[in-house]
PDB file of N, CA and C in Angstrom:
ATOM      1  N   UNK L 283     -15.920  -1.928  17.899  1.00  0.00           N
ATOM      2  CA  UNK L 283     -16.063  -0.459  17.643  1.00  0.00           C
ATOM      3  C   UNK L 283     -15.303  -0.111  16.414  1.00  0.00           C
ATOM      4  N   UNK L 284     -14.035  -0.618  16.229  1.00  0.00           N
ATOM      5  CA  UNK L 284     -13.175  -0.189  15.186  1.00  0.00           C
ATOM      6  C   UNK L 284     -13.816  -0.559  13.813  1.00  0.00           C
ATOM      7  N   UNK L 285     -14.704  -1.626  13.779  1.00  0.00           N
ATOM      8  CA  UNK L 285     -15.394  -1.993  12.522  1.00  0.00           C
ATOM      9  C   UNK L 285     -16.336  -0.935  12.100  1.00  0.00           C
ATOM     10  N   UNK L 286     -16.877  -0.118  13.015  1.00  0.00           N
ATOM     11  CA  UNK L 286     -17.806   0.967  12.622  1.00  0.00           C
ATOM     12  C   UNK L 286     -17.088   2.186  12.009  1.00  0.00           C
ATOM     13  N   UNK L 287     -15.794   2.359  12.305  1.00  0.00           N
ATOM     14  CA  UNK L 287     -15.068   3.463  11.954  1.00  0.00           C
ATOM     15  C   UNK L 287     -14.142   3.274  10.739  1.00  0.00           C
ATOM     16  N   UNK L 288     -13.371   2.186  10.892  1.00  0.00           N
ATOM     17  CA  UNK L 288     -12.386   1.938   9.751  1.00  0.00           C
ATOM     18  C   UNK L 288     -12.927   1.024   8.681  1.00  0.00           C
ATOM     19  N   UNK L 289     -13.579   1.610   7.743  1.00  0.00           N
ATOM     20  CA  UNK L 289     -14.226   0.860   6.625  1.00  0.00           C
ATOM     21  C   UNK L 289     -13.403   0.915   5.354  1.00  0.00           C
ATOM     22  N   UNK L 290     -12.136   1.420   5.376  1.00  0.00           N
ATOM     23  CA  UNK L 290     -11.345   1.546   4.199  1.00  0.00           C
ATOM     24  C   UNK L 290     -11.050   0.140   3.524  1.00  0.00           C
ATOM     25  N   UNK L 291     -10.968  -0.852   4.432  1.00  0.00           N
ATOM     26  CA  UNK L 291     -10.637  -2.172   3.837  1.00  0.00           C
ATOM     27  C   UNK L 291     -11.673  -2.668   2.815  1.00  0.00           C
ATOM     28  N   UNK L 292     -12.876  -2.118   2.857  1.00  0.00           N
ATOM     29  CA  UNK L 292     -13.958  -2.577   1.913  1.00  0.00           C
ATOM     30  C   UNK L 292     -13.800  -1.743   0.557  1.00  0.00           C
ATOM     31  N   UNK L 293     -12.803  -0.949   0.441  1.00  0.00           N
ATOM     32  CA  UNK L 293     -12.542  -0.282  -0.872  1.00  0.00           C
ATOM     33  C   UNK L 293     -11.582  -1.061  -1.784  1.00  0.00           C
ATOM     34  N   UNK L 294     -11.195  -2.220  -1.457  1.00  0.00           N
ATOM     35  CA  UNK L 294     -10.174  -2.890  -2.284  1.00  0.00           C
ATOM     36  C   UNK L 294     -10.615  -3.266  -3.522  1.00  0.00           C
ATOM     37  N   UNK L 295     -11.923  -3.447  -3.826  1.00  0.00           N
ATOM     38  CA  UNK L 295     -12.530  -3.836  -5.048  1.00  0.00           C
ATOM     39  C   UNK L 295     -12.894  -2.757  -5.990  1.00  0.00           C
ATOM     40  N   UNK L 296     -12.635  -1.519  -5.449  1.00  0.00           N
ATOM     41  CA  UNK L 296     -12.843  -0.346  -6.253  1.00  0.00           C
ATOM     42  C   UNK L 296     -11.649   0.102  -6.958  1.00  0.00           C
ATOM     43  N   UNK L 297     -11.741   0.963  -7.967  1.00  0.00           N
ATOM     44  CA  UNK L 297     -10.538   1.593  -8.652  1.00  0.00           C
ATOM     45  C   UNK L 297      -9.670   2.188  -7.604  1.00  0.00           C
ATOM     46  N   UNK L 298      -8.328   2.224  -7.938  1.00  0.00           N
ATOM     47  CA  UNK L 298      -7.367   2.806  -6.946  1.00  0.00           C
ATOM     48  C   UNK L 298      -7.427   4.395  -7.098  1.00  0.00           C
ATOM     49  N   UNK L 299      -7.879   4.885  -8.164  1.00  0.00           N
ATOM     50  CA  UNK L 299      -7.918   6.379  -8.422  1.00  0.00           C
ATOM     51  C   UNK L 299      -9.158   6.664  -9.231  1.00  0.00           C
ATOM     52  N   UNK L 300      -9.423   8.002  -9.457  1.00  0.00           N
ATOM     53  CA  UNK L 300     -10.503   8.388 -10.305  1.00  0.00           C
ATOM     54  C   UNK L 300     -11.699   8.777  -9.565  1.00  0.00           C
ATOM     55  N   UNK L 301     -12.716   9.200 -10.280  1.00  0.00           N
ATOM     56  CA  UNK L 301     -13.961   9.679  -9.727  1.00  0.00           C
ATOM     57  C   UNK L 301     -14.741   8.712  -8.876  1.00  0.00           C
ATOM     58  N   UNK L 302     -14.756   7.445  -9.286  1.00  0.00           N
ATOM     59  CA  UNK L 302     -15.469   6.372  -8.516  1.00  0.00           C
ATOM     60  C   UNK L 302     -14.759   6.234  -7.097  1.00  0.00           C
ATOM     61  N   UNK L 303     -13.405   6.150  -7.186  1.00  0.00           N
ATOM     62  CA  UNK L 303     -12.616   5.918  -5.846  1.00  0.00           C
ATOM     63  C   UNK L 303     -12.910   7.218  -4.995  1.00  0.00           C
ATOM     64  N   UNK L 304     -12.925   8.361  -5.516  1.00  0.00           N
ATOM     65  CA  UNK L 304     -13.228   9.541  -4.720  1.00  0.00           C
ATOM     66  C   UNK L 304     -14.509   9.611  -4.052  1.00  0.00           C
ATOM     67  N   UNK L 305     -15.472   9.204  -4.913  1.00  0.00           N
ATOM     68  CA  UNK L 305     -17.008   9.080  -4.500  1.00  0.00           C
ATOM     69  C   UNK L 305     -17.007   8.088  -3.361  1.00  0.00           C
ATOM     70  N   UNK L 306     -16.363   6.944  -3.504  1.00  0.00           N
ATOM     71  CA  UNK L 306     -16.532   5.895  -2.577  1.00  0.00           C
ATOM     72  C   UNK L 306     -15.724   6.244  -1.211  1.00  0.00           C
ATOM     73  N   UNK L 307     -14.613   7.021  -1.351  1.00  0.00           N
ATOM     74  CA  UNK L 307     -14.088   7.500  -0.141  1.00  0.00           C
ATOM     75  C   UNK L 307     -14.910   8.452   0.679  1.00  0.00           C
ATOM     76  N   UNK L 308     -15.786   9.238  -0.066  1.00  0.00           N
ATOM     77  CA  UNK L 308     -16.623  10.101   0.685  1.00  0.00           C
ATOM     78  C   UNK L 308     -17.798   9.292   1.338  1.00  0.00           C
ATOM     79  N   UNK L 309     -18.192   8.238   0.547  1.00  0.00           N
ATOM     80  CA  UNK L 309     -19.285   7.388   1.142  1.00  0.00           C
ATOM     81  C   UNK L 309     -18.835   6.708   2.421  1.00  0.00           C
ATOM     82  N   UNK L 310     -17.559   6.271   2.326  1.00  0.00           N
ATOM     83  CA  UNK L 310     -16.974   5.490   3.477  1.00  0.00           C
ATOM     84  C   UNK L 310     -16.786   6.573   4.636  1.00  0.00           C
ATOM     85  N   UNK L 311     -16.390   7.711   4.374  1.00  0.00           N
ATOM     86  CA  UNK L 311     -16.263   8.747   5.387  1.00  0.00           C
ATOM     87  C   UNK L 311     -17.653   9.012   6.076  1.00  0.00           C
ATOM     88  N   UNK L 312     -18.698   9.265   5.238  1.00  0.00           N
ATOM     89  CA  UNK L 312     -19.994   9.445   5.769  1.00  0.00           C
ATOM     90  C   UNK L 312     -20.547   8.232   6.583  1.00  0.00           C
ATOM     91  N   UNK L 313     -20.290   7.044   6.103  1.00  0.00           N
ATOM     92  CA  UNK L 313     -20.824   5.887   6.803  1.00  0.00           C
ATOM     93  C   UNK L 313     -19.954   5.638   8.142  1.00  0.00           C
ATOM     94  N   UNK L 314     -18.775   6.048   8.135  1.00  0.00           N
ATOM     95  CA  UNK L 314     -17.943   5.846   9.385  1.00  0.00           C
ATOM     96  C   UNK L 314     -18.422   6.907  10.504  1.00  0.00           C
ATOM     97  N   UNK L 315     -19.044   7.909  10.074  1.00  0.00           N
ATOM     98  CA  UNK L 315     -19.538   8.994  11.110  1.00  0.00           C
ATOM     99  C   UNK L 315     -20.995   8.644  11.514  1.00  0.00           C
ATOM    100  N   UNK L 316     -21.647   7.686  10.923  1.00  0.00           N
ATOM    101  CA  UNK L 316     -22.974   7.461  11.222  1.00  0.00           C
ATOM    102  C   UNK L 316     -23.207   6.407  12.262  1.00  0.00           C
ATOM    103  N   UNK L 317     -23.642   6.893  13.480  1.00  0.00           N
ATOM    104  CA  UNK L 317     -23.831   5.948  14.519  1.00  0.00           C
ATOM    105  C   UNK L 317     -25.100   5.157  14.541  1.00  0.00           C
ATOM    106  N   UNK L 318     -26.030   5.471  13.624  1.00  0.00           N
ATOM    107  CA  UNK L 318     -27.299   4.801  13.578  1.00  0.00           C
ATOM    108  C   UNK L 318     -27.435   3.557  12.763  1.00  0.00           C
ATOM    109  N   UNK L 319     -26.312   3.283  12.016  1.00  0.00           N
ATOM    110  CA  UNK L 319     -26.255   2.072  11.203  1.00  0.00           C
ATOM    111  C   UNK L 319     -25.366   1.040  11.815  1.00  0.00           C
ATOM    112  N   UNK L 320     -25.751  -0.176  11.654  1.00  0.00           N
ATOM    113  CA  UNK L 320     -24.920  -1.348  12.130  1.00  0.00           C
ATOM    114  C   UNK L 320     -23.822  -1.518  11.195  1.00  0.00           C
ATOM    115  N   UNK L 321     -22.818  -2.254  11.580  1.00  0.00           N
ATOM    116  CA  UNK L 321     -21.689  -2.644  10.678  1.00  0.00           C
ATOM    117  C   UNK L 321     -22.286  -3.430   9.520  1.00  0.00           C
ATOM    118  N   UNK L 322     -23.165  -4.263   9.711  1.00  0.00           N
ATOM    119  CA  UNK L 322     -23.754  -5.062   8.600  1.00  0.00           C
ATOM    120  C   UNK L 322     -24.442  -4.092   7.639  1.00  0.00           C
ATOM    121  N   UNK L 323     -25.184  -3.139   8.128  1.00  0.00           N
ATOM    122  CA  UNK L 323     -25.898  -2.180   7.155  1.00  0.00           C
ATOM    123  C   UNK L 323     -24.778  -1.328   6.436  1.00  0.00           C
ATOM    124  N   UNK L 324     -23.776  -1.004   7.034  1.00  0.00           N
ATOM    125  CA  UNK L 324     -22.776  -0.124   6.414  1.00  0.00           C
ATOM    126  C   UNK L 324     -22.166  -0.914   5.257  1.00  0.00           C
ATOM    127  N   UNK L 325     -21.864  -2.237   5.562  1.00  0.00           N
ATOM    128  CA  UNK L 325     -21.151  -3.087   4.515  1.00  0.00           C
ATOM    129  C   UNK L 325     -22.204  -3.312   3.337  1.00  0.00           C
ATOM    130  N   UNK L 326     -23.428  -3.404   3.748  1.00  0.00           N
ATOM    131  CA  UNK L 326     -24.429  -3.652   2.629  1.00  0.00           C
ATOM    132  C   UNK L 326     -24.507  -2.344   1.828  1.00  0.00           C
ATOM    133  N   UNK L 327     -24.400  -1.143   2.301  1.00  0.00           N
ATOM    134  CA  UNK L 327     -24.384  -0.004   1.496  1.00  0.00           C
ATOM    135  C   UNK L 327     -23.209  -0.015   0.613  1.00  0.00           C
ATOM    136  N   UNK L 328     -22.054  -0.352   1.060  1.00  0.00           N
ATOM    137  CA  UNK L 328     -20.845  -0.416   0.234  1.00  0.00           C
ATOM    138  C   UNK L 328     -20.942  -1.508  -0.900  1.00  0.00           C
ATOM    139  N   UNK L 329     -21.624  -2.630  -0.510  1.00  0.00           N
ATOM    140  CA  UNK L 329     -21.753  -3.662  -1.514  1.00  0.00           C
ATOM    141  C   UNK L 329     -22.744  -3.228  -2.611  1.00  0.00           C
ATOM    142  N   UNK L 330     -23.797  -2.445  -2.175  1.00  0.00           N
ATOM    143  CA  UNK L 330     -24.758  -1.946  -3.113  1.00  0.00           C
ATOM    144  C   UNK L 330     -23.997  -1.074  -4.176  1.00  0.00           C
ATOM    145  N   UNK L 331     -23.138  -0.134  -3.678  1.00  0.00           N
ATOM    146  CA  UNK L 331     -22.459   0.656  -4.619  1.00  0.00           C
ATOM    147  C   UNK L 331     -21.535  -0.157  -5.530  1.00  0.00           C
ATOM    148  N   UNK L 332     -20.821  -1.160  -4.988  1.00  0.00           N
ATOM    149  CA  UNK L 332     -20.053  -1.956  -5.761  1.00  0.00           C
ATOM    150  C   UNK L 332     -20.849  -2.652  -6.866  1.00  0.00           C
ATOM    151  N   UNK L 333     -21.959  -3.182  -6.493  1.00  0.00           N
ATOM    152  CA  UNK L 333     -22.810  -3.859  -7.600  1.00  0.00           C
ATOM    153  C   UNK L 333     -23.359  -2.861  -8.547  1.00  0.00           C
ATOM    154  N   UNK L 334     -23.663  -1.725  -8.079  1.00  0.00           N
ATOM    155  CA  UNK L 334     -24.132  -0.607  -9.015  1.00  0.00           C
ATOM    156  C   UNK L 334     -23.044  -0.199 -10.015  1.00  0.00           C
ATOM    157  N   UNK L 335     -21.838   0.060  -9.547  1.00  0.00           N
ATOM    158  CA  UNK L 335     -20.744   0.401 -10.449  1.00  0.00           C
ATOM    159  C   UNK L 335     -20.372  -0.770 -11.325  1.00  0.00           C
ATOM    160  N   UNK L 336     -20.523  -1.993 -10.898  1.00  0.00           N
ATOM    161  CA  UNK L 336     -20.130  -3.139 -11.795  1.00  0.00           C
ATOM    162  C   UNK L 336     -21.264  -3.269 -12.865  1.00  0.00           C
ATOM    163  N   UNK L 337     -22.465  -2.953 -12.580  1.00  0.00           N
ATOM    164  CA  UNK L 337     -23.542  -3.053 -13.608  1.00  0.00           C
ATOM    165  C   UNK L 337     -23.376  -1.978 -14.613  1.00  0.00           C
ATOM    166  N   UNK L 338     -22.960  -0.770 -14.109  1.00  0.00           N
ATOM    167  CA  UNK L 338     -22.807   0.338 -15.064  1.00  0.00           C
ATOM    168  C   UNK L 338     -21.465   0.608 -15.710  1.00  0.00           C
ATOM    169  N   UNK L 339     -20.602  -0.381 -15.440  1.00  0.00           N
ATOM    170  CA  UNK L 339     -19.199  -0.283 -15.880  1.00  0.00           C
ATOM    171  C   UNK L 339     -19.057   0.072 -17.385  1.00  0.00           C
ATOM    172  N   UNK L 340     -19.767  -0.651 -18.283  1.00  0.00           N
ATOM    173  CA  UNK L 340     -19.722  -0.418 -19.641  1.00  0.00           C
ATOM    174  C   UNK L 340     -20.185   0.948 -19.947  1.00  0.00           C
ATOM    175  N   UNK L 341     -21.258   1.408 -19.384  1.00  0.00           N
ATOM    176  CA  UNK L 341     -21.806   2.759 -19.637  1.00  0.00           C
ATOM    177  C   UNK L 341     -20.875   3.794 -19.153  1.00  0.00           C
ATOM    178  N   UNK L 342     -20.242   3.618 -17.922  1.00  0.00           N
ATOM    179  CA  UNK L 342     -19.285   4.558 -17.371  1.00  0.00           C
ATOM    180  C   UNK L 342     -18.007   4.701 -18.291  1.00  0.00           C
ATOM    181  N   UNK L 343     -17.571   3.599 -18.872  1.00  0.00           N
ATOM    182  CA  UNK L 343     -16.359   3.651 -19.717  1.00  0.00           C
ATOM    183  C   UNK L 343     -16.536   4.390 -21.024  1.00  0.00           C
ATOM    184  N   UNK L 344     -17.863   4.445 -21.542  1.00  0.00           N
ATOM    185  CA  UNK L 344     -18.217   5.235 -22.646  1.00  0.00           C
ATOM    186  C   UNK L 344     -18.075   6.662 -22.447  1.00  0.00           C
ATOM    187  N   UNK L 345     -18.201   7.099 -21.206  1.00  0.00           N
ATOM    188  CA  UNK L 345     -18.230   8.497 -20.923  1.00  0.00           C
ATOM    189  C   UNK L 345     -16.879   9.023 -20.988  1.00  0.00           C
TER     190      UNK L 345
END
């Protein structure tokens, strides 16, 4: 049960502060409240965002 709610441990690879961190905290909050997704699906969502931000890192730093 706790794996469905406490997803903060999956934020360790994200920046410690800034807009990406804030966005991911909101994503984690939303996922933790979603009873319709499995733990595996929730982790896949987080990994998708991690991959997305890794791919867009150069573009995001230019902004």
